[in-house]
């Protein structure tokens, strides 16, 4: 069949399967229909729920202002899909173009979109992780369980990890006037994503809001009582914290295990794909019919040295899904690249935090506007003489300008004056990111390549 | 014969009724400086949008007035300090934040919403006041008194004093109008005098509200102690003056421009009468199509900046022609068409960035209620003259009168 005849057929009566029924999956499905796909559409999701929104789960839901059962994503249009919810995909047979399901069923596709996202990284010791009162926070069920426990006025909440999610949980606890302890192995909260300079501001925020923040410590163990309820956490500095709720907030793991052995270029850092969201196989050859989008995808970005970036960002999931969906049913010359500039936001302790670009690539930071001491500022991150990222605390209306600097690879430090420049904004200082070879939780951006600590890679040509 | 400079044509009253062809001409040179030392005029959507978010652009009155003569500087010392509209961060942020506490979210999320019933009552009252007639001036009898009454209630300024502060407000608003060739020293003196008079008037009110606070913004501004501490009396006065004048001089044009546009598009007026829900989109489209604030002439750059390959040197004055950006064909499809069904409608009518219109939620609600109710009550309204006579002001552009006839009032 000629290529355009195939496309015409695909658009009219082809079978598209989307694995992952969350934000990226839903937006992709809507885009497919928007762009005139009339064939059959199957949505596979391991949770029993229709697609829902996650950002409220660590914010308004924990504050008791929203119900975890009512964060469904608004529908832009009917998608007329066959929904296979509550059943996980367990395998992929690329040669036969089939997705294998946990219930033994198989679903055939002409085009496949993988949007399986990430899941919370669990507490590594299973027996401790299973204690009553130990939570992670990623899904609607997680949020419902944690919210119920917070409503019951626990004596103390213990949060492991002070990334964005951990900090938001601590913030919600303080807003509910619950005693909370946060343990972080780095020297400050948010260092993985924003570095030590900004992390120091975040640490002040925690402490001024009454969080018992312990930095530079690791949790060595969780202790339960005789009936299996968590009662204490032990720290590497020898101290013990009595607690009845523990939230493990150690970042995310990409949902790629189900692809093991499939031949797809999938691993712990995500599924590698080209700028048009087409997945690579394990030999580095781009596939024709398998696409990826959202948190699980890793794609090269020209603004960031063509590094393969994997982004746990809401906006990225939406735009990448739209690009993937468009490309799935378009001829090669009509395909679009996914060139989204990473952008991220958080809300904690009444402060609105936003970032653009990839701050964690930054070597230096310059406070271009406002002041760290007032906790209302803009920081620009520099990498090899150019602006690579920016962050704002309660100053987001300027962010668009900094995005422009990143997009045009503007020189760092910026040579010009800005309004609200303070003395501390005269000289860049080291941004103070932790050694990248050390694992940190949730930087929300995973940079390219294998971890420097990774020694597992063995080169074994399949056909010698 | 040489053509007059574009800017002079735009500010020329003769072109007030339809400046849009001139704006289209402007957009052909997106960064235009017609005379040495004159302003750099920016007229396309994306350029304006990005400059409104550019931290190298200052709104600070002192940056703008650096070249004023000494006499003016002496006057400034005794004058009302600049409002947050004419300040940069951090002062701008602090004052705007403090002003927002009694006005909007997060501290007063329901303030505007809760005024809905009261606003509807004011609208009905004004329409009842048309009496048994088939001819009104929409401006004098409706679109001026409505927002004035609202801003008076909101601030806690006695409506009866309107005659007193009206002329000061008018003078201050006229001071915004950049008329080339006019004697700036005399204009500054007159504006300065009016600001001082208005300030003294408001000082009396603030004094009263401090003694007996009410449920109005003036009382809250004068007595509140948020995390930023209290406002100084002078800050309360300049903030109140800003809100009073902005409440006066902008919404009147939004409503009048709106009614004029609807009368020019009777099929849309009929649709609004049949379905009041259309008001939301109509008002957004109006803010794009006929924005009450046509241009922002009060910005200057504090560093050399490059726009479309043109370097604007540090210290230059920059005019952002919002109304030209709103009809930029690079941004909007079929931009010269008034389309109440337009969905992609992110206009510049309220500006953008840190100075984006503070009163936007109130202005939107006022215009929606006003236009819906006029559409519903007036039976077969027609324009008496088209175009109507316009106000002098090129910045705050709108008809001075809008005489219309109709066959009668429909029952309430």
Coordinates of C-alpha atoms in Angstrom, one line a residue, chain A residues 98-365:
Chain A
X98 CA -0.2 -6.4 20.1
X99 CA -0.5 -5.1 23.7
X100 CA -0.8 -7.8 26.3
X101 CA -3.0 -7.2 29.3
X102 CA -3.0 -8.4 32.8
X103 CA -6.3 -10.2 32.4
X104 CA -4.8 -12.3 29.6
X105 CA -6.4 -10.3 26.8
X106 CA -4.5 -8.9 23.9
X107 CA -5.3 -5.8 21.9
X108 CA -4.1 -5.3 18.4
X109 CA -3.0 -1.9 17.1
X110 CA -1.9 -0.2 13.9
X111 CA -0.5 2.7 15.9
X112 CA 0.4 2.6 19.6
X113 CA 0.8 5.5 22.0
X114 CA 2.6 4.8 25.3
X115 CA 1.7 7.3 28.0
X116 CA 2.2 5.2 31.1
X117 CA 3.8 8.0 33.1
X118 CA 5.5 7.4 36.4
X119 CA 4.6 6.0 39.8
X120 CA 5.7 7.1 43.2
X121 CA 9.0 5.5 44.3
X122 CA 8.0 3.3 47.3
X123 CA 9.9 3.0 50.5
X124 CA 12.6 0.4 49.7
X125 CA 12.0 -1.9 52.6
X126 CA 8.8 -3.7 51.8
X127 CA 7.8 -4.7 55.4
X128 CA 8.2 -1.1 56.5
X129 CA 6.4 0.2 53.5
X130 CA 3.4 -2.0 54.3
X131 CA 3.0 -0.6 57.8
X132 CA -0.4 1.0 58.4
X133 CA 0.1 4.7 58.2
X134 CA 2.8 4.7 55.6
X135 CA 1.8 6.4 52.3
X136 CA 3.1 7.5 49.0
X137 CA 1.3 10.3 47.1
X138 CA 0.7 9.8 43.4
X139 CA -2.7 8.4 42.7
X140 CA -6.2 9.4 43.6
X141 CA -6.4 6.4 46.0
X142 CA -3.2 7.6 47.7
X143 CA -4.6 11.0 48.2
X144 CA -7.9 9.8 49.5
X145 CA -6.1 7.6 52.1
X146 CA -3.8 10.3 53.2
X147 CA -6.5 12.9 53.4
X148 CA -8.6 10.6 55.6
X149 CA -5.6 10.1 57.9
X150 CA -4.9 13.8 58.1
X151 CA -8.5 14.5 59.0
X152 CA -8.2 12.1 61.9
X153 CA -5.7 14.6 63.5
X154 CA -2.6 12.5 63.8
X155 CA -0.1 13.5 66.5
X156 CA 2.6 14.1 63.9
X157 CA 3.2 13.6 60.2
X158 CA 6.6 12.5 59.0
X159 CA 7.6 13.3 55.4
X160 CA 10.6 11.6 53.8
X161 CA 12.0 13.8 51.1
X162 CA 11.7 17.5 50.6
X163 CA 11.2 17.7 46.8
X164 CA 8.2 19.5 45.5
X165 CA 5.6 16.9 46.5
X166 CA 7.1 16.5 50.0
X167 CA 7.2 20.2 50.5
X168 CA 3.6 20.6 49.4
X169 CA 2.5 17.9 51.8
X170 CA 4.4 19.6 54.6
X171 CA 2.7 22.9 53.6
X172 CA -0.7 21.3 53.7
X173 CA -0.1 19.8 57.1
X174 CA 1.0 23.1 58.5
X175 CA -2.1 24.8 57.0
X176 CA -4.1 22.2 58.9
X177 CA -2.1 22.9 62.0
X178 CA -0.7 19.4 62.1
X179 CA 2.8 18.9 63.5
X180 CA 5.1 17.8 60.7
X181 CA 8.7 16.6 60.4
X182 CA 10.5 16.6 57.1
X183 CA 13.6 14.6 56.6
X184 CA 15.8 15.4 53.6
X185 CA 19.2 13.8 52.7
X186 CA 20.4 17.0 51.0
X187 CA 21.1 20.2 52.8
X188 CA 17.9 21.9 51.9
X189 CA 14.5 21.3 50.3
X190 CA 14.1 21.5 46.5
X191 CA 17.9 21.3 45.9
X192 CA 17.5 18.6 43.2
X193 CA 15.3 20.9 41.1
X194 CA 16.5 24.4 42.0
X195 CA 19.9 24.1 43.7
X196 CA 21.2 25.1 47.1
X197 CA 20.8 28.9 46.8
X198 CA 17.1 28.6 46.3
X199 CA 16.9 25.6 48.6
X200 CA 18.1 27.8 51.4
X201 CA 15.1 30.0 50.9
X202 CA 12.8 27.0 50.8
X203 CA 14.3 25.8 54.1
X204 CA 13.5 29.1 55.7
X205 CA 9.9 28.8 54.4
X206 CA 9.6 25.4 56.1
X207 CA 11.0 26.5 59.4
X208 CA 9.1 29.8 59.6
X209 CA 5.9 27.9 59.0
X210 CA 6.6 25.6 61.9
X211 CA 7.9 22.5 60.0
X212 CA 10.5 20.5 61.9
X213 CA 12.9 20.3 59.0
X214 CA 15.9 17.9 59.3
X215 CA 18.4 18.2 56.5
X216 CA 21.5 16.2 55.8
X217 CA 19.9 13.1 57.2
X218 CA 18.7 9.8 55.9
X219 CA 15.9 7.7 57.3
X220 CA 17.4 4.5 58.4
X221 CA 14.2 2.7 59.3
X222 CA 10.5 2.9 60.1
X223 CA 9.2 1.2 63.2
X224 CA 5.8 -0.3 63.7
X225 CA 3.9 -1.3 66.8
X226 CA 2.6 -4.7 67.7
X227 CA -0.5 -4.3 65.4
X228 CA 1.4 -3.1 62.4
X229 CA 0.9 0.6 62.7
X230 CA 3.8 2.9 62.1
X231 CA 4.9 4.6 65.3
X232 CA 8.4 6.0 64.7
X233 CA 11.1 6.9 62.2
X234 CA 14.8 6.4 62.9
X235 CA 17.3 8.8 61.4
X236 CA 20.9 8.5 60.4
X237 CA 21.9 11.1 63.0
X238 CA 20.7 8.7 65.7
X239 CA 17.5 10.5 66.5
X240 CA 14.0 9.1 66.5
X241 CA 10.8 10.8 65.5
X242 CA 7.5 9.5 67.0
X243 CA 4.9 9.7 64.3
X244 CA 1.7 8.0 63.2
X245 CA 1.7 9.0 59.5
X246 CA 4.7 8.7 57.2
X247 CA 4.6 10.0 53.6
X248 CA 7.3 8.6 51.4
X249 CA 8.1 11.3 48.9
X250 CA 11.2 10.1 47.1
X251 CA 10.3 11.0 43.6
X252 CA 9.1 8.8 40.8
X253 CA 9.8 5.6 38.9
X254 CA 9.0 5.4 35.2
X255 CA 6.4 2.8 34.3
X256 CA 8.5 0.9 31.8
X257 CA 8.9 -2.5 33.3
X258 CA 6.0 -3.9 31.3
X259 CA 8.1 -3.3 28.2
X260 CA 11.0 -5.4 29.3
X261 CA 12.0 -7.8 26.5
X262 CA 9.7 -6.0 24.0
X263 CA 12.7 -4.6 22.1
X264 CA 11.7 -1.0 22.8
X265 CA 14.4 1.5 24.0
X266 CA 12.8 1.6 27.4
X267 CA 14.5 1.6 30.8
X268 CA 14.4 3.2 34.2
X269 CA 14.9 6.7 32.7
X270 CA 12.0 6.4 30.4
X271 CA 11.4 5.5 26.8
X272 CA 13.7 7.2 24.3
X273 CA 11.9 8.8 21.4
X274 CA 12.7 11.3 18.6
X275 CA 11.6 14.9 18.6
X276 CA 8.4 13.8 16.9
X277 CA 7.5 11.3 19.8
X278 CA 8.4 8.2 17.8
X279 CA 9.9 5.6 20.1
X280 CA 13.3 4.2 19.5
X281 CA 13.9 0.5 19.7
X282 CA 16.7 -0.9 21.9
X283 CA 19.1 -0.7 18.9
X284 CA 18.5 3.1 18.5
X285 CA 16.3 2.7 15.4
X286 CA 13.2 4.8 15.4
X287 CA 10.0 2.9 15.1
X288 CA 7.2 3.7 12.7
X289 CA 4.2 2.8 14.7
X290 CA 5.0 3.2 18.4
X291 CA 4.8 6.7 19.9
X292 CA 5.3 8.0 23.4
X293 CA 4.2 11.0 25.4
X294 CA 4.2 12.5 28.9
X295 CA 6.3 11.7 31.9
X296 CA 7.5 8.4 30.6
X297 CA 9.0 9.8 27.3
X298 CA 12.5 10.9 26.9
X299 CA 13.3 13.1 23.9
X300 CA 16.2 15.2 22.6
X301 CA 15.8 18.9 23.0
X302 CA 17.9 21.3 20.8
X303 CA 17.8 24.1 23.5
X304 CA 19.5 21.8 25.9
X305 CA 22.2 20.4 23.8
X306 CA 20.0 17.6 22.3
X307 CA 20.1 15.9 25.7
X308 CA 17.3 13.4 26.1
X309 CA 15.0 15.1 28.6
X310 CA 12.3 13.4 30.6
X311 CA 9.9 15.9 32.2
X312 CA 7.4 15.3 34.9
X313 CA 5.5 18.5 34.0
X314 CA 1.8 18.9 33.5
X315 CA 2.2 21.2 30.5
X316 CA 4.7 19.0 28.9
X317 CA 2.3 16.0 29.1
X318 CA -0.3 18.1 27.3
X319 CA 1.8 19.4 24.5
X320 CA 3.7 16.2 23.9
X321 CA 0.5 14.3 23.7
X322 CA -0.9 16.7 21.2
X323 CA 2.3 16.4 19.1
X324 CA 2.3 12.7 19.3
X325 CA -1.3 12.3 18.3
X326 CA -0.9 14.6 15.4
X327 CA 2.2 12.8 14.2
X328 CA 0.6 9.4 14.6
X329 CA -1.9 10.1 11.8
X330 CA 0.3 12.4 9.6
X331 CA 2.6 11.8 6.8
X332 CA 6.3 12.2 7.5
X333 CA 6.5 15.7 6.0
X334 CA 3.5 16.9 8.0
X335 CA 4.9 15.8 11.4
X336 CA 5.7 18.3 14.1
X337 CA 8.5 18.3 16.6
X338 CA 7.8 18.6 20.3
X339 CA 9.8 21.7 21.2
X340 CA 8.2 22.6 24.5
X341 CA 10.3 24.7 26.9
X342 CA 10.0 22.9 30.3
X343 CA 7.9 24.8 32.7
X344 CA 6.9 23.9 36.2
X345 CA 4.9 25.3 39.1
X346 CA 4.3 24.6 42.7
X347 CA 2.5 26.2 45.6
X348 CA 3.7 25.8 49.1
X349 CA 3.4 27.8 52.3
X350 CA 1.4 30.5 50.4
X351 CA 4.3 31.0 47.9
X352 CA 3.8 30.5 44.2
X353 CA 6.9 28.9 42.7
X354 CA 7.4 28.6 39.0
X355 CA 10.3 27.7 36.8
X356 CA 11.1 27.6 33.1
X357 CA 13.9 25.9 31.2
X358 CA 16.1 23.4 33.0
X359 CA 17.4 25.0 36.2
X360 CA 19.1 21.8 37.2
X361 CA 21.5 22.1 34.3
X362 CA 22.6 25.5 35.7
X363 CA 26.0 26.1 37.1
X364 CA 25.4 29.6 38.4
X365 CA 22.4 31.6 39.5

